[in-house]
PDB file of C-alpha atoms in Angstrom:
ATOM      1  CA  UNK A1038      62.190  18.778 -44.141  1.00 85.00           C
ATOM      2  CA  UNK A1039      61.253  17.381 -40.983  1.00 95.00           C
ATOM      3  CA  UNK A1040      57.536  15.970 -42.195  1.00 95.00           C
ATOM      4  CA  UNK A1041      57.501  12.048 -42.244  1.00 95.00           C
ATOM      5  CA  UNK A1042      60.591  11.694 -40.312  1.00 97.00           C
ATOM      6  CA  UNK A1043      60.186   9.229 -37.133  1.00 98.00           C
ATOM      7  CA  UNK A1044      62.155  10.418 -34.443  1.00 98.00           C
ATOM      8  CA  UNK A1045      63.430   8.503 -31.151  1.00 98.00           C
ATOM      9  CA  UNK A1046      63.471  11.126 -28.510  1.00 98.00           C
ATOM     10  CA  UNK A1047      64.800  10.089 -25.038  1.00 97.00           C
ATOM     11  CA  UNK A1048      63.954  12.053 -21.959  1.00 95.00           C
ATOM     12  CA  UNK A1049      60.835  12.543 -23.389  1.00 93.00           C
ATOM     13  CA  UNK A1050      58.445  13.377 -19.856  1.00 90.00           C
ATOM     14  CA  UNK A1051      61.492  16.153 -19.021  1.00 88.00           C
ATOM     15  CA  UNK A1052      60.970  20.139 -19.721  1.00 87.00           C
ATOM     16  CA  UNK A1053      62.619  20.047 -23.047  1.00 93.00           C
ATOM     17  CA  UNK A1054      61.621  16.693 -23.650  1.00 93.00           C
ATOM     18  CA  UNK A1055      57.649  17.604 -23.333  1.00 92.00           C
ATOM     19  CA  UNK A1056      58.674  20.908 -25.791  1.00 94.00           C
ATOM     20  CA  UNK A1057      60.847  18.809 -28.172  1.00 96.00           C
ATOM     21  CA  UNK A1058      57.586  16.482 -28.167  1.00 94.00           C
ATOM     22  CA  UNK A1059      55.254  19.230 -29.074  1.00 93.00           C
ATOM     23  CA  UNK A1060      56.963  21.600 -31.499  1.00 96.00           C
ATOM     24  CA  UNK A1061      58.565  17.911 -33.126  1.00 96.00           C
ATOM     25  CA  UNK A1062      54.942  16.737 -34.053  1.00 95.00           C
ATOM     26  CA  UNK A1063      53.714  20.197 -35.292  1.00 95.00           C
ATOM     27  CA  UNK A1064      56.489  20.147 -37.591  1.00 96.00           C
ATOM     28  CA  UNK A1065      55.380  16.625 -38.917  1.00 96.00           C
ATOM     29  CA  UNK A1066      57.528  14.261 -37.074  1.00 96.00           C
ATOM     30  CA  UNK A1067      56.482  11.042 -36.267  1.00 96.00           C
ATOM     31  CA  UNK A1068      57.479  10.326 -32.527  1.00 96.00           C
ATOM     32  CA  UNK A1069      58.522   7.448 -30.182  1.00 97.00           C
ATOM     33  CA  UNK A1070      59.115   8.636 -26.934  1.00 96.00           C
ATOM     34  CA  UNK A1071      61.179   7.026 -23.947  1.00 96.00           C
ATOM     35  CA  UNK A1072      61.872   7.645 -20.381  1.00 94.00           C
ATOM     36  CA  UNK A1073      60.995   5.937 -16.974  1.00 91.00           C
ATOM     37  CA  UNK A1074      57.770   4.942 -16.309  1.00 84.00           C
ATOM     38  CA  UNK A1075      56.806   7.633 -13.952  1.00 79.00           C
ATOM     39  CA  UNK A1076      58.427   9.819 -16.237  1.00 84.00           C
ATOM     40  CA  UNK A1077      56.249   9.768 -19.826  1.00 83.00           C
ATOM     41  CA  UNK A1078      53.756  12.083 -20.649  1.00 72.00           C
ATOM     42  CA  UNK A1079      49.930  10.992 -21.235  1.00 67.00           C
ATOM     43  CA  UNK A1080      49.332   9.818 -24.676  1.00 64.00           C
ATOM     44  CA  UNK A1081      47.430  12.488 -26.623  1.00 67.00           C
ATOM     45  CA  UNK A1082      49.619  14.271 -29.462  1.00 76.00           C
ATOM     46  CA  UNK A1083      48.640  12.628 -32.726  1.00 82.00           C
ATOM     47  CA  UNK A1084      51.877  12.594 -33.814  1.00 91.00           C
ATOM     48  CA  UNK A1085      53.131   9.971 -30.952  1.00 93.00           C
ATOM     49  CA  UNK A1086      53.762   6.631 -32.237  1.00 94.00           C
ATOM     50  CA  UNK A1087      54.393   4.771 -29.125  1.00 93.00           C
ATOM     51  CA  UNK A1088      56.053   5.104 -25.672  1.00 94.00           C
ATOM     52  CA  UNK A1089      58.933   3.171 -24.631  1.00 95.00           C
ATOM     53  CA  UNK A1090      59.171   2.697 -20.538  1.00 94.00           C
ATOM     54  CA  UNK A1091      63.100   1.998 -19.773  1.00 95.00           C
ATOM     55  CA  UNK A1092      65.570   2.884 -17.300  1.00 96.00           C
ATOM     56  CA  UNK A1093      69.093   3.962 -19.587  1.00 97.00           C
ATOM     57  CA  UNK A1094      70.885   4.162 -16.057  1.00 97.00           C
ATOM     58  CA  UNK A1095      70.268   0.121 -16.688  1.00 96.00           C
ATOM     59  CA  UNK A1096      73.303  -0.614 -19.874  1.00 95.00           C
ATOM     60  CA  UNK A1097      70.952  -3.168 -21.026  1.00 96.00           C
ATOM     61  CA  UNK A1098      68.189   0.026 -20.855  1.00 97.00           C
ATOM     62  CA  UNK A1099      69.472   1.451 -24.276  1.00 98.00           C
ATOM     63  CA  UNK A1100      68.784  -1.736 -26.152  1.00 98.00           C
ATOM     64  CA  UNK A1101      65.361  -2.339 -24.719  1.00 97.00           C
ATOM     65  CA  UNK A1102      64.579   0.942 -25.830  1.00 97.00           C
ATOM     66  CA  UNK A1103      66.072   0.157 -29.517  1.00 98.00           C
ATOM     67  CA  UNK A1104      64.246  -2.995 -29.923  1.00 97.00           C
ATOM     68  CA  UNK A1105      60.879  -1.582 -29.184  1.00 97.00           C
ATOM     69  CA  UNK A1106      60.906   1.512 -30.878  1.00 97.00           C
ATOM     70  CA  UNK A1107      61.943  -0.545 -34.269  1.00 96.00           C
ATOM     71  CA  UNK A1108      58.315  -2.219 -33.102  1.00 96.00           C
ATOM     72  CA  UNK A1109      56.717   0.935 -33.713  1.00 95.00           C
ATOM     73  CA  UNK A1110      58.979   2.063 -36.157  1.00 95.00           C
ATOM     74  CA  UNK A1111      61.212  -0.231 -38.120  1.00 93.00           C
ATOM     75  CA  UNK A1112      62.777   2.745 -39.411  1.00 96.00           C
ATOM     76  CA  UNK A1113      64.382   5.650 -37.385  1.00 98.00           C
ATOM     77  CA  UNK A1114      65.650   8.659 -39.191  1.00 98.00           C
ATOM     78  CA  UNK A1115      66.190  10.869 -36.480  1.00 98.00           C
ATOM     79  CA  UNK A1116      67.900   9.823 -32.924  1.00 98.00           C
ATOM     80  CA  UNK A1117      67.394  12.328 -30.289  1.00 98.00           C
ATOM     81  CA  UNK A1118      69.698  11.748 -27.014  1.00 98.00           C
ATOM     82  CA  UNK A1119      67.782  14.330 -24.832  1.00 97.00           C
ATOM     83  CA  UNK A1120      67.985  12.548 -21.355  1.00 95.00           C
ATOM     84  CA  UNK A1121      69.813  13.531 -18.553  1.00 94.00           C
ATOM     85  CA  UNK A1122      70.173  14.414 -15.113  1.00 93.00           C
ATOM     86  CA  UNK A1123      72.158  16.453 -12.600  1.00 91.00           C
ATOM     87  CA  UNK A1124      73.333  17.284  -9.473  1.00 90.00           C
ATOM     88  CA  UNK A1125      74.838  20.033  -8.111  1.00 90.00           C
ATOM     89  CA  UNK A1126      78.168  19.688  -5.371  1.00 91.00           C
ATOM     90  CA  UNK A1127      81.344  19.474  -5.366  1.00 93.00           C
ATOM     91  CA  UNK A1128      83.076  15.909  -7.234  1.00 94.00           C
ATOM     92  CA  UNK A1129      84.099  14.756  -3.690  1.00 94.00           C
ATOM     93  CA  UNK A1130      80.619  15.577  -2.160  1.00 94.00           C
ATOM     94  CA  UNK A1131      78.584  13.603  -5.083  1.00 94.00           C
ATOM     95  CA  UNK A1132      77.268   9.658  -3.506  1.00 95.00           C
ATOM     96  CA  UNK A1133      79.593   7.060  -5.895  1.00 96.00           C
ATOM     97  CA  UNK A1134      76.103   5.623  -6.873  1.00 96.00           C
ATOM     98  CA  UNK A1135      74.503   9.097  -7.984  1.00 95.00           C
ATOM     99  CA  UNK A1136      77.547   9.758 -10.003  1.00 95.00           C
ATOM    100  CA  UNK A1137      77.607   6.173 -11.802  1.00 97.00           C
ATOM    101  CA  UNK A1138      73.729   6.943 -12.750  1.00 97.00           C
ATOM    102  CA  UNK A1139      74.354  10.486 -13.568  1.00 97.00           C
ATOM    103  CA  UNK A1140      77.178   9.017 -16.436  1.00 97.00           C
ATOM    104  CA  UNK A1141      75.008   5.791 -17.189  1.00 98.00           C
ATOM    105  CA  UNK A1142      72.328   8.173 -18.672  1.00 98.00           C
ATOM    106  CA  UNK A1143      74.007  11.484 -19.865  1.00 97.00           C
ATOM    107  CA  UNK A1144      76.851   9.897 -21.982  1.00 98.00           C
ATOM    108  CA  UNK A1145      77.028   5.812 -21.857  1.00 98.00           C
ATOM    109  CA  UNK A1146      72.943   6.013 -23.381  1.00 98.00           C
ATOM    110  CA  UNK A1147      73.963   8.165 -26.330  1.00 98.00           C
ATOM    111  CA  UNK A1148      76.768   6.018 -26.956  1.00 98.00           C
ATOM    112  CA  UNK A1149      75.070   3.002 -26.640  1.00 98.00           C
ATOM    113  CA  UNK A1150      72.062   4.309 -28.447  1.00 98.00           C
ATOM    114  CA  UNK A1151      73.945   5.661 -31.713  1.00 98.00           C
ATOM    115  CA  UNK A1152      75.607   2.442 -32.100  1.00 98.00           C
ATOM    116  CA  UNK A1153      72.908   0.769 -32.155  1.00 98.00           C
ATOM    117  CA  UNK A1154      70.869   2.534 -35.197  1.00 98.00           C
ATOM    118  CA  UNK A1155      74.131   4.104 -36.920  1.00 98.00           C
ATOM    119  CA  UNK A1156      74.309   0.815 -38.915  1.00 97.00           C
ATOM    120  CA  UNK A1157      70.411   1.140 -40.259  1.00 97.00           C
ATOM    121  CA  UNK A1158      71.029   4.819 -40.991  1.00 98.00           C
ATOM    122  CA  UNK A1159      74.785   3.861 -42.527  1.00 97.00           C
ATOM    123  CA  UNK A1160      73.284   1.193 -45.337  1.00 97.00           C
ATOM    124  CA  UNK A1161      70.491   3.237 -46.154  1.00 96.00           C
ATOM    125  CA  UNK A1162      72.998   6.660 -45.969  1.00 97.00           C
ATOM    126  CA  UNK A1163      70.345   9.071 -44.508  1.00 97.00           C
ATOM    127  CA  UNK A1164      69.991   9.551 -41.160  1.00 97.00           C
ATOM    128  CA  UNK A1165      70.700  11.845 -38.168  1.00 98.00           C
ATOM    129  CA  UNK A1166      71.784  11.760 -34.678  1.00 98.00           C
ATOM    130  CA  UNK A1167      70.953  14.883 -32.462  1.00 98.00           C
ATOM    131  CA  UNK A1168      72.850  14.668 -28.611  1.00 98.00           C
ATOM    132  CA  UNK A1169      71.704  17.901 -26.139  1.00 97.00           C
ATOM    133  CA  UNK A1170      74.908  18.768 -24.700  1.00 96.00           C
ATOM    134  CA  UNK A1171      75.213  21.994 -22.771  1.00 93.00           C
ATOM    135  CA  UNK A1172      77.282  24.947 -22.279  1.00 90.00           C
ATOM    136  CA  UNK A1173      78.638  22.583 -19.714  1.00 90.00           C
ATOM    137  CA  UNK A1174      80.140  20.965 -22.476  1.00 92.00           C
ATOM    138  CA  UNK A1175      82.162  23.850 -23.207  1.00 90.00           C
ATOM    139  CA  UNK A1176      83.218  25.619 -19.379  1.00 85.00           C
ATOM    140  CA  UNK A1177      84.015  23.541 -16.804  1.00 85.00           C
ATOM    141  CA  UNK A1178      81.731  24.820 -13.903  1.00 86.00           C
ATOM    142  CA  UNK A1179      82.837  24.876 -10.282  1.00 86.00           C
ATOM    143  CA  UNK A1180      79.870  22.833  -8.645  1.00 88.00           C
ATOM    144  CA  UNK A1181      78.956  20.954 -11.827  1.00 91.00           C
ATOM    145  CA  UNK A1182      81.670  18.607 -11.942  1.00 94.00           C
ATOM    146  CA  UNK A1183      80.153  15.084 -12.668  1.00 95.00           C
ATOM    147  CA  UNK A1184      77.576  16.981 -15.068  1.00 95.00           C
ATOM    148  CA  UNK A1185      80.269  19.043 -17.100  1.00 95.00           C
ATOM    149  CA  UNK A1186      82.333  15.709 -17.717  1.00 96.00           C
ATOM    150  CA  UNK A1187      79.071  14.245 -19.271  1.00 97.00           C
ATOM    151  CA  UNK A1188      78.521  16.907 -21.593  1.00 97.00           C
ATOM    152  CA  UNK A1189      82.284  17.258 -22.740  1.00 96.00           C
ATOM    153  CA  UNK A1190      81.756  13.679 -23.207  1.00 97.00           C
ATOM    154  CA  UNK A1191      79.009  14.490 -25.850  1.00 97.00           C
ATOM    155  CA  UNK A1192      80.646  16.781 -27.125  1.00 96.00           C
ATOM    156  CA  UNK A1193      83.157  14.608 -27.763  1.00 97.00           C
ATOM    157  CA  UNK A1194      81.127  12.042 -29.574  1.00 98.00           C
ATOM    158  CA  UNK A1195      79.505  14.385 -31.773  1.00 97.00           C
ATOM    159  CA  UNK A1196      83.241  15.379 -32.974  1.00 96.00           C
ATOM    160  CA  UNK A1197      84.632  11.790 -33.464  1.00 97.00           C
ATOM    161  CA  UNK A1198      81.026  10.456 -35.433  1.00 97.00           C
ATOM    162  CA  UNK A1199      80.965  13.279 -37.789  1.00 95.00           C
ATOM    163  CA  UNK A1200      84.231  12.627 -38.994  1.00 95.00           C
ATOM    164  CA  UNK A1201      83.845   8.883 -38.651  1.00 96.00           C
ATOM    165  CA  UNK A1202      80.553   9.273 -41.110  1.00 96.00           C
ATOM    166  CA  UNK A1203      81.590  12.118 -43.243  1.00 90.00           C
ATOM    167  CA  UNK A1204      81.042  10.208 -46.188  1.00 94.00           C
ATOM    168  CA  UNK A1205      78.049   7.996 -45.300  1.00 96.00           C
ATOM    169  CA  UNK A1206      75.230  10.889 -45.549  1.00 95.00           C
ATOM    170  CA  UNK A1207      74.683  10.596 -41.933  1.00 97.00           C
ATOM    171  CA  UNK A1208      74.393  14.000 -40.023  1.00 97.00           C
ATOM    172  CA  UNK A1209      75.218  14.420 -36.023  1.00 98.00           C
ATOM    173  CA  UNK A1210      74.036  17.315 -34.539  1.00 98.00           C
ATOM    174  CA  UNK A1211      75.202  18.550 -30.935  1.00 98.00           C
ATOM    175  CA  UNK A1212      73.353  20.689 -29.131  1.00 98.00           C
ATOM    176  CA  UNK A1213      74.172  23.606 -26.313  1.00 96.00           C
ATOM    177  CA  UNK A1214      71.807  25.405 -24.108  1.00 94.00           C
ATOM    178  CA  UNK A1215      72.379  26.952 -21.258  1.00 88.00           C
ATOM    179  CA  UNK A1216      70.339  26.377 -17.484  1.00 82.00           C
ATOM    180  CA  UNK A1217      66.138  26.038 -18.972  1.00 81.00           C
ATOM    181  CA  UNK A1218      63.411  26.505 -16.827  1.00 82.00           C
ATOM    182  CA  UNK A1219      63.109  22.778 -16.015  1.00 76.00           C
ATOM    183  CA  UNK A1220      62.942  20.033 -13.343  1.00 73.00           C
ATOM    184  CA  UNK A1221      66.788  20.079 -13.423  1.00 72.00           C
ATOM    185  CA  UNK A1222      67.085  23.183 -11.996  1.00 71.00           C
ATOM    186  CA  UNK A1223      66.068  22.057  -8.441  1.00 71.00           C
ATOM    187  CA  UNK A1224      68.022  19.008  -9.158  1.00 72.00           C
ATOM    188  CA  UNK A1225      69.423  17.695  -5.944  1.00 81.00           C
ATOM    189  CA  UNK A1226      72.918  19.449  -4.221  1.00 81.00           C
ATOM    190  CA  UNK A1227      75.511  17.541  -1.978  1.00 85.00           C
ATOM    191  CA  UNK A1228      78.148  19.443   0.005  1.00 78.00           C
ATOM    192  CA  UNK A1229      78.184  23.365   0.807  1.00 70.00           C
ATOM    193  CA  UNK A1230      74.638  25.355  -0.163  1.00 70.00           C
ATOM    194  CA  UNK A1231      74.524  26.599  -3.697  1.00 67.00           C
ATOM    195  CA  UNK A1232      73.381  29.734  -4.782  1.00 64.00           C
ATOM    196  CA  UNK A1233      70.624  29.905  -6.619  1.00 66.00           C
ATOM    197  CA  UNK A1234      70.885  30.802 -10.590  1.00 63.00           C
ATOM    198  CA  UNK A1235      69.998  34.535 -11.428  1.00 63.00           C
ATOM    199  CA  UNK A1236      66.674  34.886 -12.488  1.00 65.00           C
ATOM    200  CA  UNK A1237      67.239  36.958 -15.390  1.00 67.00           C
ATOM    201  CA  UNK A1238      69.756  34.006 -16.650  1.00 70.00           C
ATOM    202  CA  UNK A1239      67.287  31.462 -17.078  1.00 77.00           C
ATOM    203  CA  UNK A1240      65.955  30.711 -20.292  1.00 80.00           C
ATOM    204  CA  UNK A1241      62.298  29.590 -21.281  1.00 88.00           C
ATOM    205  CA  UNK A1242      61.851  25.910 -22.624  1.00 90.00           C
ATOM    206  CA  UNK A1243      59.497  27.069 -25.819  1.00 94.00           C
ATOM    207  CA  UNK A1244      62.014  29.545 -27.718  1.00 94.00           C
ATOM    208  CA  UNK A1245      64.713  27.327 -26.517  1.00 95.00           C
ATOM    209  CA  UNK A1246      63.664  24.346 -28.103  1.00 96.00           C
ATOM    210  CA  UNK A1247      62.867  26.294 -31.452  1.00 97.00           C
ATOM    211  CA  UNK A1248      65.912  27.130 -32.784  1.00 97.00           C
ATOM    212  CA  UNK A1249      66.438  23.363 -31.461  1.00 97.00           C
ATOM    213  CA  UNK A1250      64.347  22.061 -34.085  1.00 98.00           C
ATOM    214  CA  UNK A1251      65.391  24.932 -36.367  1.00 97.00           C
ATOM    215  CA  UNK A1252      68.695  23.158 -36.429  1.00 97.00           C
ATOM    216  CA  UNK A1253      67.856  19.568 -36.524  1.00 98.00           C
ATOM    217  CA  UNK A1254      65.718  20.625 -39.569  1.00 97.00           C
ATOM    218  CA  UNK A1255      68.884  22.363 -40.827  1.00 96.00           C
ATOM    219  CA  UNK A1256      70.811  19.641 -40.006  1.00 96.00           C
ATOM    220  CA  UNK A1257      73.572  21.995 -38.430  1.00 96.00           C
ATOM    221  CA  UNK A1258      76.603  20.401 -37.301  1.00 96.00           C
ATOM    222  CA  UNK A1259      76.093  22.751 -34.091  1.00 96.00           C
ATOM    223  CA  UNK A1260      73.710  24.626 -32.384  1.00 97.00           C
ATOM    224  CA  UNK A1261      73.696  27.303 -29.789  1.00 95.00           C
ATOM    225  CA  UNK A1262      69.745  27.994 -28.568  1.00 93.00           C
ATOM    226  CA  UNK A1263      69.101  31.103 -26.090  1.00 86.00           C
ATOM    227  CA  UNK A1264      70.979  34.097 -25.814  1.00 83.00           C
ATOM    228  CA  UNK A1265      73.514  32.815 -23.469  1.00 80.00           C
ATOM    229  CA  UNK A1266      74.615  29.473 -25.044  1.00 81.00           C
ATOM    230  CA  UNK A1267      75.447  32.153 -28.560  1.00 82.00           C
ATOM    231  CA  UNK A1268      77.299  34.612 -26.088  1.00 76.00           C
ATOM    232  CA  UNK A1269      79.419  31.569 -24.461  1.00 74.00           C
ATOM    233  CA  UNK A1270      80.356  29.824 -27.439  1.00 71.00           C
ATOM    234  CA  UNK A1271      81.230  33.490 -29.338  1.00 73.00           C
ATOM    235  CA  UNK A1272      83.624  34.114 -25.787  1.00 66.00           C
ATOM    236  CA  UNK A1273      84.878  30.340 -26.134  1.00 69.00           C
ATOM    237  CA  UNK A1274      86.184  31.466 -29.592  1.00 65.00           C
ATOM    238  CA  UNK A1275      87.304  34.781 -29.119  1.00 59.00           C
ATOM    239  CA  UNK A1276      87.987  35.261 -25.150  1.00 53.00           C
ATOM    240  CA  UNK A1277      88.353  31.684 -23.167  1.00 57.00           C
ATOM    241  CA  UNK A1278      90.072  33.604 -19.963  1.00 51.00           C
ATOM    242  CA  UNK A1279      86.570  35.292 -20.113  1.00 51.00           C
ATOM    243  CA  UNK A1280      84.712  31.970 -19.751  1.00 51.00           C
ATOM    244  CA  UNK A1281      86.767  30.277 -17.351  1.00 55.00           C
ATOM    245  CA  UNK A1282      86.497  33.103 -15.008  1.00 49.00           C
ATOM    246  CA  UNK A1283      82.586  33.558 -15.241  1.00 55.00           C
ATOM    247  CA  UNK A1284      82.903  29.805 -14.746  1.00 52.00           C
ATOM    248  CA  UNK A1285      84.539  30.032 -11.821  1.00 53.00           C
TER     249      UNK A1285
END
């Protein structure tokens, strides 16, 4: 059950992060939001505890965002490691400084962050860490170079913490959507033109973030939300030549 739980949700002014906040406190949660100043939604929902302004591009960001959360909530039960940004272009073609941010937030946060409350949720052996990864953490993507390496990245952690707390009654939770109707979509491109995503390919933030919280409630070690993160991950499996060439 997700009723009572207090949940740290970062990226919280984002597309998902907005839907995460909404569907999150109808289900009961109890929330403390972060992102950049600019970034965080209007107070409002009853269910929001508190906002947290912090950069996590800054590595001292993820512990200012720790600290005053356990303010508002001295106990977190459920870390969500939702932020993230992303540009599209090829490695070469990517500023030094936009690709440093890029990793700063996407995969050094999360790390930083889980580390920080996995010993709380370790002694009291309940707890759960959720990361949004991205079918980018399963296809490299020509283009998406900086941004893929992120996501393997999370996928990564998620692998290594779930055996590392197997036994402590801790649960970690990775999660992979494909492109959402969202800000990151017109994120910015360096290099050659892109062309622009099909239509028809994009998937809407509200049933996407559903079977998001369906799984966090679930506590699922993995979750695949919108019809083309299931037919991916079902190709990854069975087909991989399949995936690297749509990839491609």
């Amino acid at each position: 059950m997700l009723r009572g739980k207090n949940v740290l949700l970062t990226g919280a002014g984002g597309g998902l992060g907005r839907e995460l906040t909404r569907q999150l406190g109808d289900a009961g949660c109890l929330l403390v939001l972060t992102d950049l100043p600019a970034m965080l939604p209007p107070p409002g929902h009853p269910a929001v505890l508190g906002c947290v302004a912090a950069d996590l591009a800054d590595p001292q960001g993820a512990a200012t965002v720790v600290a005053a959360a356990m303010k508002l909530a001295p106990r977190i039960d459920i870390l969500i490691n939702n932020a993230g940004l992303t540009t599209f272009g090829r490695l070469d073609d990517v500023p030094p400084e936009r690709l440093e941010r890029l990793m700063q937030v996407n995969l050094l946060a999360p790390v930083r962050l889980s580390a920080l409350l996995l010993p709380a949720m370790r002694a009291r052996r309940s707890g759960q860490i959720v990361n949004i990864a991205s079918v980018a953490g399963i296809a490299g993507v020509a283009g998406l170079a900086p941004y893929c390496t992120s996501k393997f990245g999370l996928r990564g952690l998620g692998a290594a913490l779930e055996a590392e707390l197997r036994d402590d009654g801790v649960t970690v939770t990775t999660v992979y959507p494909f492109f959402t109707r969202t800000p990151i979509l017109s994120a910015e491109s360096f290099g050659a033109p892109r062309a622009p995503l099909p239509e028809r390919l994009v998937e809407e933030p509200e049933p996407v973030v559903a079977e998001i919280v369906s799984g966090i409630k679930a506590r699922r070690r993995s979750v695949y939300p919108g019809r083309t993160a299931k037919v991916i991950a079902l190709l990854e499996r069975v087909a991989p030549w399949a995936v690297r060439l749509l990839a491609g």
